[in-house]
Amino acid sequence: MVDKTTHFGFQTVPESEKAGRVQGIFGSVASKYDVMNDAMSLGIHRIWKDAMMDWLAPRSGQRLLDVAGGTGDVSFRFLARAGAAEAVVCDLTEPMLIEGRKRAEAAQMAEQLSWVVGDAMALPFPDNSFDVYTISFGIRNVTRPQEALTEAYRVLKPGGRLMVLEFSQIPNEMMQKVYDLYSFNIIPQLGQAIAGDKDSYQYLVESIRRFPDQETFLEMIKGAGFENTRYRNLSLGIAALHSGWKI
């Protein structure tokens, strides 16, 4: 049986290799991941994640699954707003979870937090388990994003909500060109200077360009069964928030 192919940045690779390559990249940058996020986005990723929480409006008693949750940023924000709630951080790359557990917030919220190694396309959780599913800057790294959305639908309870925060496309062609110049010329250099890893950040920039635009991704969410689907652009469309409900 011939292995199907997928993209890894601008490369074409066998589907069977992508997850391992992604693990290698995030394992490599885990210790510098949070510092690099601040440097690459000039701290704006924090504003985007706060905007995600504003739209999500966490409530007491909810159970969150944060897939590709990395070092816990979104789960920490969710619990801070929801109060008496629970969050499960799920990530394919264990070194990212290890870094997350070292953070001060992890110790403060330990009673409400779980850290699980898992694959977005085959989540280790039963059907109808969570009130909220989030994935931030992670779904573009999944080998088959449509399968990840189908899994999100499966593990959400009826009435549950999906929210995806991901880099997207700027509708203005000139602004997109300016952003591309920054991305391809500055971000890999920052990766080299801060994390000692230019290649991983070259991949991250390329993976952003390969990800579907806002409308195409909205159709993928509908295709997984979600209803009342919408999206909002952030920072002119550099990032976008997509929302859907399991009804």
PDB file of C-alpha atoms in Angstrom:
ATOM      1  CA  MET A   1       0.000   0.000   0.000  1.00  0.00           C
ATOM      2  CA  VAL A   2       1.446   3.361  -1.055  1.00  0.00           C
ATOM      3  CA  ASP A   3       1.781   5.900   1.762  1.00  0.00           C
ATOM      4  CA  LYS A   4      -0.241   9.052   1.107  1.00  0.00           C
ATOM      5  CA  THR A   5       1.651  12.326   1.160  1.00  0.00           C
ATOM      6  CA  THR A   6       1.066  15.608   2.971  1.00  0.00           C
ATOM      7  CA  HIS A   7       2.885  18.885   3.352  1.00  0.00           C
ATOM      8  CA  PHE A   8       5.504  19.632   5.963  1.00  0.00           C
ATOM      9  CA  GLY A   9       6.005  23.332   5.460  1.00  0.00           C
ATOM     10  CA  PHE A  10       6.787  23.603   1.750  1.00  0.00           C
ATOM     11  CA  GLN A  11       8.052  20.006   1.562  1.00  0.00           C
ATOM     12  CA  THR A  12       5.974  17.018   0.494  1.00  0.00           C
ATOM     13  CA  VAL A  13       6.426  14.078   2.880  1.00  0.00           C
ATOM     14  CA  PRO A  14       4.707  10.717   3.536  1.00  0.00           C
ATOM     15  CA  GLU A  15       1.780  11.129   5.937  1.00  0.00           C
ATOM     16  CA  SER A  16       3.392   8.535   8.201  1.00  0.00           C
ATOM     17  CA  GLU A  17       6.388  10.841   8.774  1.00  0.00           C
ATOM     18  CA  LYS A  18       4.685  14.138   9.578  1.00  0.00           C
ATOM     19  CA  ALA A  19       3.773  13.524  13.222  1.00  0.00           C
ATOM     20  CA  GLY A  20       7.318  12.443  14.041  1.00  0.00           C
ATOM     21  CA  ARG A  21       8.750  15.509  12.335  1.00  0.00           C
ATOM     22  CA  VAL A  22       6.358  17.803  14.217  1.00  0.00           C
ATOM     23  CA  GLN A  23       7.319  16.126  17.494  1.00  0.00           C
ATOM     24  CA  GLY A  24      10.969  16.677  16.641  1.00  0.00           C
ATOM     25  CA  ILE A  25      10.437  20.373  16.011  1.00  0.00           C
ATOM     26  CA  PHE A  26       8.465  21.074  19.164  1.00  0.00           C
ATOM     27  CA  GLY A  27      10.732  18.887  21.248  1.00  0.00           C
ATOM     28  CA  SER A  28      13.631  20.963  19.966  1.00  0.00           C
ATOM     29  CA  VAL A  29      12.081  24.355  20.777  1.00  0.00           C
ATOM     30  CA  ALA A  30      10.090  23.442  23.924  1.00  0.00           C
ATOM     31  CA  SER A  31      12.369  25.177  26.429  1.00  0.00           C
ATOM     32  CA  LYS A  32      12.294  28.436  24.437  1.00  0.00           C
ATOM     33  CA  TYR A  33       8.756  28.171  23.074  1.00  0.00           C
ATOM     34  CA  ASP A  34       7.122  30.824  25.274  1.00  0.00           C
ATOM     35  CA  VAL A  35       9.995  33.296  24.803  1.00  0.00           C
ATOM     36  CA  MET A  36       9.853  32.801  21.036  1.00  0.00           C
ATOM     37  CA  ASN A  37       6.088  33.356  20.945  1.00  0.00           C
ATOM     38  CA  ASP A  38       6.583  36.741  22.570  1.00  0.00           C
ATOM     39  CA  ALA A  39       9.452  37.646  20.238  1.00  0.00           C
ATOM     40  CA  MET A  40       7.733  36.535  17.012  1.00  0.00           C
ATOM     41  CA  SER A  41       4.421  38.248  17.703  1.00  0.00           C
ATOM     42  CA  LEU A  42       5.760  41.177  19.781  1.00  0.00           C
ATOM     43  CA  GLY A  43       3.568  39.803  22.574  1.00  0.00           C
ATOM     44  CA  ILE A  44       0.385  40.063  20.499  1.00  0.00           C
ATOM     45  CA  HIS A  45      -0.311  36.315  20.857  1.00  0.00           C
ATOM     46  CA  ARG A  46      -1.335  37.123  24.443  1.00  0.00           C
ATOM     47  CA  ILE A  47      -3.959  39.582  23.191  1.00  0.00           C
ATOM     48  CA  TRP A  48      -5.235  36.988  20.707  1.00  0.00           C
ATOM     49  CA  LYS A  49      -5.584  34.370  23.449  1.00  0.00           C
ATOM     50  CA  ASP A  50      -7.413  36.888  25.650  1.00  0.00           C
ATOM     51  CA  ALA A  51      -9.747  37.623  22.714  1.00  0.00           C
ATOM     52  CA  MET A  52     -10.371  33.894  22.463  1.00  0.00           C
ATOM     53  CA  MET A  53     -11.397  33.800  26.128  1.00  0.00           C
ATOM     54  CA  ASP A  54     -13.606  36.894  25.693  1.00  0.00           C
ATOM     55  CA  TRP A  55     -15.596  35.136  22.947  1.00  0.00           C
ATOM     56  CA  LEU A  56     -15.577  31.792  24.735  1.00  0.00           C
ATOM     57  CA  ALA A  57     -16.776  33.261  28.070  1.00  0.00           C
ATOM     58  CA  PRO A  58     -15.688  30.334  30.331  1.00  0.00           C
ATOM     59  CA  ARG A  59     -18.127  29.325  33.064  1.00  0.00           C
ATOM     60  CA  SER A  60     -17.856  27.551  36.372  1.00  0.00           C
ATOM     61  CA  GLY A  61     -18.303  23.791  36.129  1.00  0.00           C
ATOM     62  CA  GLN A  62     -17.092  23.462  32.547  1.00  0.00           C
ATOM     63  CA  ARG A  63     -14.540  20.889  31.445  1.00  0.00           C
ATOM     64  CA  LEU A  64     -12.034  22.045  28.823  1.00  0.00           C
ATOM     65  CA  LEU A  65      -9.916  19.959  26.480  1.00  0.00           C
ATOM     66  CA  ASP A  66      -7.054  22.068  25.114  1.00  0.00           C
ATOM     67  CA  VAL A  67      -5.468  20.109  22.262  1.00  0.00           C
ATOM     68  CA  ALA A  68      -1.935  20.972  21.143  1.00  0.00           C
ATOM     69  CA  GLY A  69      -2.060  22.767  24.478  1.00  0.00           C
ATOM     70  CA  GLY A  70       1.717  22.920  24.790  1.00  0.00           C
ATOM     71  CA  THR A  71       2.812  24.821  27.864  1.00  0.00           C
ATOM     72  CA  GLY A  72      -0.719  25.538  29.095  1.00  0.00           C
ATOM     73  CA  ASP A  73      -1.337  29.154  28.082  1.00  0.00           C
ATOM     74  CA  VAL A  74      -4.961  28.675  27.071  1.00  0.00           C
ATOM     75  CA  SER A  75      -5.841  26.337  29.939  1.00  0.00           C
ATOM     76  CA  PHE A  76      -4.425  28.781  32.492  1.00  0.00           C
ATOM     77  CA  ARG A  77      -6.531  31.590  31.024  1.00  0.00           C
ATOM     78  CA  PHE A  78      -9.630  29.395  30.936  1.00  0.00           C
ATOM     79  CA  LEU A  79      -9.328  28.355  34.575  1.00  0.00           C
ATOM     80  CA  ALA A  80      -8.580  31.893  35.736  1.00  0.00           C
ATOM     81  CA  ARG A  81     -11.862  33.048  34.215  1.00  0.00           C
ATOM     82  CA  ALA A  82     -14.051  29.995  34.864  1.00  0.00           C
ATOM     83  CA  GLY A  83     -13.163  29.524  38.528  1.00  0.00           C
ATOM     84  CA  ALA A  84     -14.402  26.080  39.618  1.00  0.00           C
ATOM     85  CA  ALA A  85     -13.686  24.272  36.366  1.00  0.00           C
ATOM     86  CA  GLU A  86     -11.358  21.612  34.952  1.00  0.00           C
ATOM     87  CA  ALA A  87      -8.848  21.692  32.095  1.00  0.00           C
ATOM     88  CA  VAL A  88      -7.012  18.892  30.316  1.00  0.00           C
ATOM     89  CA  VAL A  89      -3.916  19.928  28.351  1.00  0.00           C
ATOM     90  CA  CYS A  90      -3.315  17.411  25.568  1.00  0.00           C
ATOM     91  CA  ASP A  91      -0.234  17.556  23.338  1.00  0.00           C
ATOM     92  CA  LEU A  92       1.614  15.179  21.026  1.00  0.00           C
ATOM     93  CA  THR A  93       4.993  16.361  22.307  1.00  0.00           C
ATOM     94  CA  GLU A  94       5.780  15.444  25.912  1.00  0.00           C
ATOM     95  CA  PRO A  95       8.642  17.977  26.337  1.00  0.00           C
ATOM     96  CA  MET A  96       6.088  20.776  25.784  1.00  0.00           C
ATOM     97  CA  LEU A  97       3.910  19.418  28.594  1.00  0.00           C
ATOM     98  CA  ILE A  98       6.959  19.084  30.833  1.00  0.00           C
ATOM     99  CA  GLU A  99       7.768  22.768  30.265  1.00  0.00           C
ATOM    100  CA  GLY A 100       4.152  23.675  31.022  1.00  0.00           C
ATOM    101  CA  ARG A 101       4.213  21.857  34.353  1.00  0.00           C
ATOM    102  CA  LYS A 102       7.172  24.009  35.407  1.00  0.00           C
ATOM    103  CA  ARG A 103       5.178  27.225  35.135  1.00  0.00           C
ATOM    104  CA  ALA A 104       3.950  28.936  38.281  1.00  0.00           C
ATOM    105  CA  GLU A 105       0.328  28.815  37.133  1.00  0.00           C
ATOM    106  CA  ALA A 106       0.524  25.031  36.827  1.00  0.00           C
ATOM    107  CA  ALA A 107       1.377  24.713  40.512  1.00  0.00           C
ATOM    108  CA  GLN A 108      -1.350  27.153  41.538  1.00  0.00           C
ATOM    109  CA  MET A 109      -4.003  25.329  39.481  1.00  0.00           C
ATOM    110  CA  ALA A 110      -2.715  21.767  39.963  1.00  0.00           C
ATOM    111  CA  GLU A 111      -6.009  20.481  41.418  1.00  0.00           C
ATOM    112  CA  GLN A 112      -7.896  21.520  38.268  1.00  0.00           C
ATOM    113  CA  LEU A 113      -5.303  20.579  35.625  1.00  0.00           C
ATOM    114  CA  SER A 114      -4.366  17.357  33.861  1.00  0.00           C
ATOM    115  CA  TRP A 115      -1.542  16.898  31.350  1.00  0.00           C
ATOM    116  CA  VAL A 116      -1.979  14.162  28.743  1.00  0.00           C
ATOM    117  CA  VAL A 117       0.182  13.067  25.805  1.00  0.00           C
ATOM    118  CA  GLY A 118      -2.163  12.467  22.896  1.00  0.00           C
ATOM    119  CA  ASP A 119      -2.770  12.732  19.166  1.00  0.00           C
ATOM    120  CA  ALA A 120      -5.408  15.196  17.897  1.00  0.00           C
ATOM    121  CA  MET A 121      -6.517  12.625  15.300  1.00  0.00           C
ATOM    122  CA  ALA A 122      -7.054   9.852  17.874  1.00  0.00           C
ATOM    123  CA  LEU A 123      -7.832  11.449  21.217  1.00  0.00           C
ATOM    124  CA  PRO A 124      -7.520   9.175  24.279  1.00  0.00           C
ATOM    125  CA  PHE A 125     -10.900  10.263  25.686  1.00  0.00           C
ATOM    126  CA  PRO A 126     -14.429   8.822  25.491  1.00  0.00           C
ATOM    127  CA  ASP A 127     -17.292  10.338  23.498  1.00  0.00           C
ATOM    128  CA  ASN A 128     -19.192  13.302  24.961  1.00  0.00           C
ATOM    129  CA  SER A 129     -16.557  14.090  27.608  1.00  0.00           C
ATOM    130  CA  PHE A 130     -15.949  17.848  27.387  1.00  0.00           C
ATOM    131  CA  ASP A 131     -17.895  21.102  27.368  1.00  0.00           C
ATOM    132  CA  VAL A 132     -15.237  23.022  25.451  1.00  0.00           C
ATOM    133  CA  TYR A 133     -12.533  22.029  22.947  1.00  0.00           C
ATOM    134  CA  THR A 134      -9.805  24.521  22.068  1.00  0.00           C
ATOM    135  CA  ILE A 135      -6.779  24.279  19.810  1.00  0.00           C
ATOM    136  CA  SER A 136      -4.450  27.262  19.416  1.00  0.00           C
ATOM    137  CA  PHE A 137      -1.783  27.468  16.717  1.00  0.00           C
ATOM    138  CA  GLY A 138      -1.789  23.685  16.543  1.00  0.00           C
ATOM    139  CA  ILE A 139      -4.224  22.404  13.962  1.00  0.00           C
ATOM    140  CA  ARG A 140      -2.007  23.393  11.031  1.00  0.00           C
ATOM    141  CA  ASN A 141       0.596  20.934  12.388  1.00  0.00           C
ATOM    142  CA  VAL A 142      -1.849  17.997  12.389  1.00  0.00           C
ATOM    143  CA  THR A 143      -1.335  15.507   9.551  1.00  0.00           C
ATOM    144  CA  ARG A 144      -5.041  15.415   8.667  1.00  0.00           C
ATOM    145  CA  PRO A 145      -6.831  18.444  10.155  1.00  0.00           C
ATOM    146  CA  GLN A 146     -10.270  17.233   9.086  1.00  0.00           C
ATOM    147  CA  GLU A 147      -9.818  14.128  11.249  1.00  0.00           C
ATOM    148  CA  ALA A 148      -8.845  16.332  14.188  1.00  0.00           C
ATOM    149  CA  LEU A 149     -12.086  18.315  13.762  1.00  0.00           C
ATOM    150  CA  THR A 150     -14.087  15.065  13.621  1.00  0.00           C
ATOM    151  CA  GLU A 151     -12.397  13.946  16.855  1.00  0.00           C
ATOM    152  CA  ALA A 152     -13.213  17.306  18.436  1.00  0.00           C
ATOM    153  CA  TYR A 153     -16.874  16.731  17.585  1.00  0.00           C
ATOM    154  CA  ARG A 154     -16.757  13.215  19.036  1.00  0.00           C
ATOM    155  CA  VAL A 155     -15.338  14.163  22.437  1.00  0.00           C
ATOM    156  CA  LEU A 156     -17.548  17.219  22.927  1.00  0.00           C
ATOM    157  CA  LYS A 157     -20.823  16.849  24.792  1.00  0.00           C
ATOM    158  CA  PRO A 158     -24.028  17.878  23.006  1.00  0.00           C
ATOM    159  CA  GLY A 159     -24.122  21.646  23.414  1.00  0.00           C
ATOM    160  CA  GLY A 160     -20.324  21.741  23.549  1.00  0.00           C
ATOM    161  CA  ARG A 161     -18.227  24.330  21.798  1.00  0.00           C
ATOM    162  CA  LEU A 162     -15.210  24.191  19.507  1.00  0.00           C
ATOM    163  CA  MET A 163     -12.857  27.143  19.270  1.00  0.00           C
ATOM    164  CA  VAL A 164      -9.798  27.265  17.019  1.00  0.00           C
ATOM    165  CA  LEU A 165      -7.175  30.018  17.111  1.00  0.00           C
ATOM    166  CA  GLU A 166      -4.806  29.797  14.165  1.00  0.00           C
ATOM    167  CA  PHE A 167      -2.667  31.923  11.902  1.00  0.00           C
ATOM    168  CA  SER A 168      -4.573  32.811   8.766  1.00  0.00           C
ATOM    169  CA  GLN A 169      -4.503  34.997   5.646  1.00  0.00           C
ATOM    170  CA  ILE A 170      -4.701  38.798   5.460  1.00  0.00           C
ATOM    171  CA  PRO A 171      -7.454  39.735   2.962  1.00  0.00           C
ATOM    172  CA  ASN A 172      -5.416  42.719   1.727  1.00  0.00           C
ATOM    173  CA  GLU A 173      -2.818  41.506  -0.806  1.00  0.00           C
ATOM    174  CA  MET A 174      -0.315  44.305  -0.136  1.00  0.00           C
ATOM    175  CA  MET A 175      -0.495  43.813   3.642  1.00  0.00           C
ATOM    176  CA  GLN A 176      -0.049  40.052   3.163  1.00  0.00           C
ATOM    177  CA  LYS A 177       3.118  40.677   1.134  1.00  0.00           C
ATOM    178  CA  VAL A 178       4.523  42.922   3.870  1.00  0.00           C
ATOM    179  CA  TYR A 179       3.718  40.290   6.489  1.00  0.00           C
ATOM    180  CA  ASP A 180       5.330  37.581   4.363  1.00  0.00           C
ATOM    181  CA  LEU A 181       8.520  39.640   4.132  1.00  0.00           C
ATOM    182  CA  TYR A 182       8.609  39.865   7.930  1.00  0.00           C
ATOM    183  CA  SER A 183       7.760  36.190   8.414  1.00  0.00           C
ATOM    184  CA  PHE A 184      10.284  34.682   6.030  1.00  0.00           C
ATOM    185  CA  ASN A 185      13.145  37.083   6.730  1.00  0.00           C
ATOM    186  CA  ILE A 186      12.866  37.829  10.461  1.00  0.00           C
ATOM    187  CA  ILE A 187      11.212  34.890  12.243  1.00  0.00           C
ATOM    188  CA  PRO A 188      13.772  32.193  11.263  1.00  0.00           C
ATOM    189  CA  GLN A 189      16.553  34.564  12.328  1.00  0.00           C
ATOM    190  CA  LEU A 190      14.831  35.097  15.688  1.00  0.00           C
ATOM    191  CA  GLY A 191      14.591  31.320  16.018  1.00  0.00           C
ATOM    192  CA  GLN A 192      18.323  31.044  15.497  1.00  0.00           C
ATOM    193  CA  ALA A 193      19.140  33.853  17.930  1.00  0.00           C
ATOM    194  CA  ILE A 194      16.759  32.830  20.741  1.00  0.00           C
ATOM    195  CA  ALA A 195      16.297  29.071  20.391  1.00  0.00           C
ATOM    196  CA  GLY A 196      19.390  28.199  18.357  1.00  0.00           C
ATOM    197  CA  ASP A 197      17.072  26.627  15.800  1.00  0.00           C
ATOM    198  CA  LYS A 198      16.486  28.391  12.492  1.00  0.00           C
ATOM    199  CA  ASP A 199      15.067  25.377  10.639  1.00  0.00           C
ATOM    200  CA  SER A 200      12.182  24.764  13.035  1.00  0.00           C
ATOM    201  CA  TYR A 201      10.981  28.339  12.708  1.00  0.00           C
ATOM    202  CA  GLN A 202      11.390  28.220   8.935  1.00  0.00           C
ATOM    203  CA  TYR A 203       8.969  25.276   9.026  1.00  0.00           C
ATOM    204  CA  LEU A 204       6.531  27.181  11.253  1.00  0.00           C
ATOM    205  CA  VAL A 205       6.427  30.107   8.817  1.00  0.00           C
ATOM    206  CA  GLU A 206       5.932  27.777   5.860  1.00  0.00           C
ATOM    207  CA  SER A 207       3.192  25.833   7.670  1.00  0.00           C
ATOM    208  CA  ILE A 208       1.246  29.076   8.177  1.00  0.00           C
ATOM    209  CA  ARG A 209       1.302  29.749   4.429  1.00  0.00           C
ATOM    210  CA  ARG A 210       0.054  26.240   3.653  1.00  0.00           C
ATOM    211  CA  PHE A 211      -2.942  26.459   6.015  1.00  0.00           C
ATOM    212  CA  PRO A 212      -6.400  27.061   4.455  1.00  0.00           C
ATOM    213  CA  ASP A 213      -7.859  30.565   4.461  1.00  0.00           C
ATOM    214  CA  GLN A 214     -10.682  31.585   6.799  1.00  0.00           C
ATOM    215  CA  GLU A 215     -13.624  30.588   4.589  1.00  0.00           C
ATOM    216  CA  THR A 216     -12.099  27.257   3.558  1.00  0.00           C
ATOM    217  CA  PHE A 217     -11.399  26.318   7.168  1.00  0.00           C
ATOM    218  CA  LEU A 218     -14.933  27.356   8.160  1.00  0.00           C
ATOM    219  CA  GLU A 219     -16.261  24.833   5.623  1.00  0.00           C
ATOM    220  CA  MET A 220     -14.016  22.146   7.149  1.00  0.00           C
ATOM    221  CA  ILE A 221     -15.538  22.826  10.573  1.00  0.00           C
ATOM    222  CA  LYS A 222     -19.050  22.532   9.119  1.00  0.00           C
ATOM    223  CA  GLY A 223     -17.958  19.296   7.430  1.00  0.00           C
ATOM    224  CA  ALA A 224     -17.122  17.801  10.828  1.00  0.00           C
ATOM    225  CA  GLY A 225     -20.734  18.352  11.940  1.00  0.00           C
ATOM    226  CA  PHE A 226     -20.518  21.661  13.789  1.00  0.00           C
ATOM    227  CA  GLU A 227     -23.297  24.250  13.566  1.00  0.00           C
ATOM    228  CA  ASN A 228     -23.593  27.980  14.200  1.00  0.00           C
ATOM    229  CA  THR A 229     -20.078  28.304  12.794  1.00  0.00           C
ATOM    230  CA  ARG A 230     -18.429  31.699  12.584  1.00  0.00           C
ATOM    231  CA  TYR A 231     -14.999  33.293  12.529  1.00  0.00           C
ATOM    232  CA  ARG A 232     -13.394  36.566  13.532  1.00  0.00           C
ATOM    233  CA  ASN A 233     -10.193  38.028  12.141  1.00  0.00           C
ATOM    234  CA  LEU A 234      -7.544  39.228  14.571  1.00  0.00           C
ATOM    235  CA  SER A 235      -4.894  41.811  13.675  1.00  0.00           C
ATOM    236  CA  LEU A 236      -6.189  42.244  10.109  1.00  0.00           C
ATOM    237  CA  GLY A 237      -6.360  38.472   9.586  1.00  0.00           C
ATOM    238  CA  ILE A 238      -2.837  37.531  10.674  1.00  0.00           C
ATOM    239  CA  ALA A 239      -4.737  35.191  12.977  1.00  0.00           C
ATOM    240  CA  ALA A 240      -8.356  34.088  13.055  1.00  0.00           C
ATOM    241  CA  LEU A 241     -10.717  32.647  15.638  1.00  0.00           C
ATOM    242  CA  HIS A 242     -13.170  30.001  14.423  1.00  0.00           C
ATOM    243  CA  SER A 243     -16.127  28.895  16.557  1.00  0.00           C
ATOM    244  CA  GLY A 244     -18.639  26.068  16.213  1.00  0.00           C
ATOM    245  CA  TRP A 245     -21.169  24.188  18.338  1.00  0.00           C
ATOM    246  CA  LYS A 246     -22.102  20.523  18.661  1.00  0.00           C
ATOM    247  CA  ILE A 247     -25.876  20.670  18.604  1.00  0.00           C
TER     248      ILE A 247
END
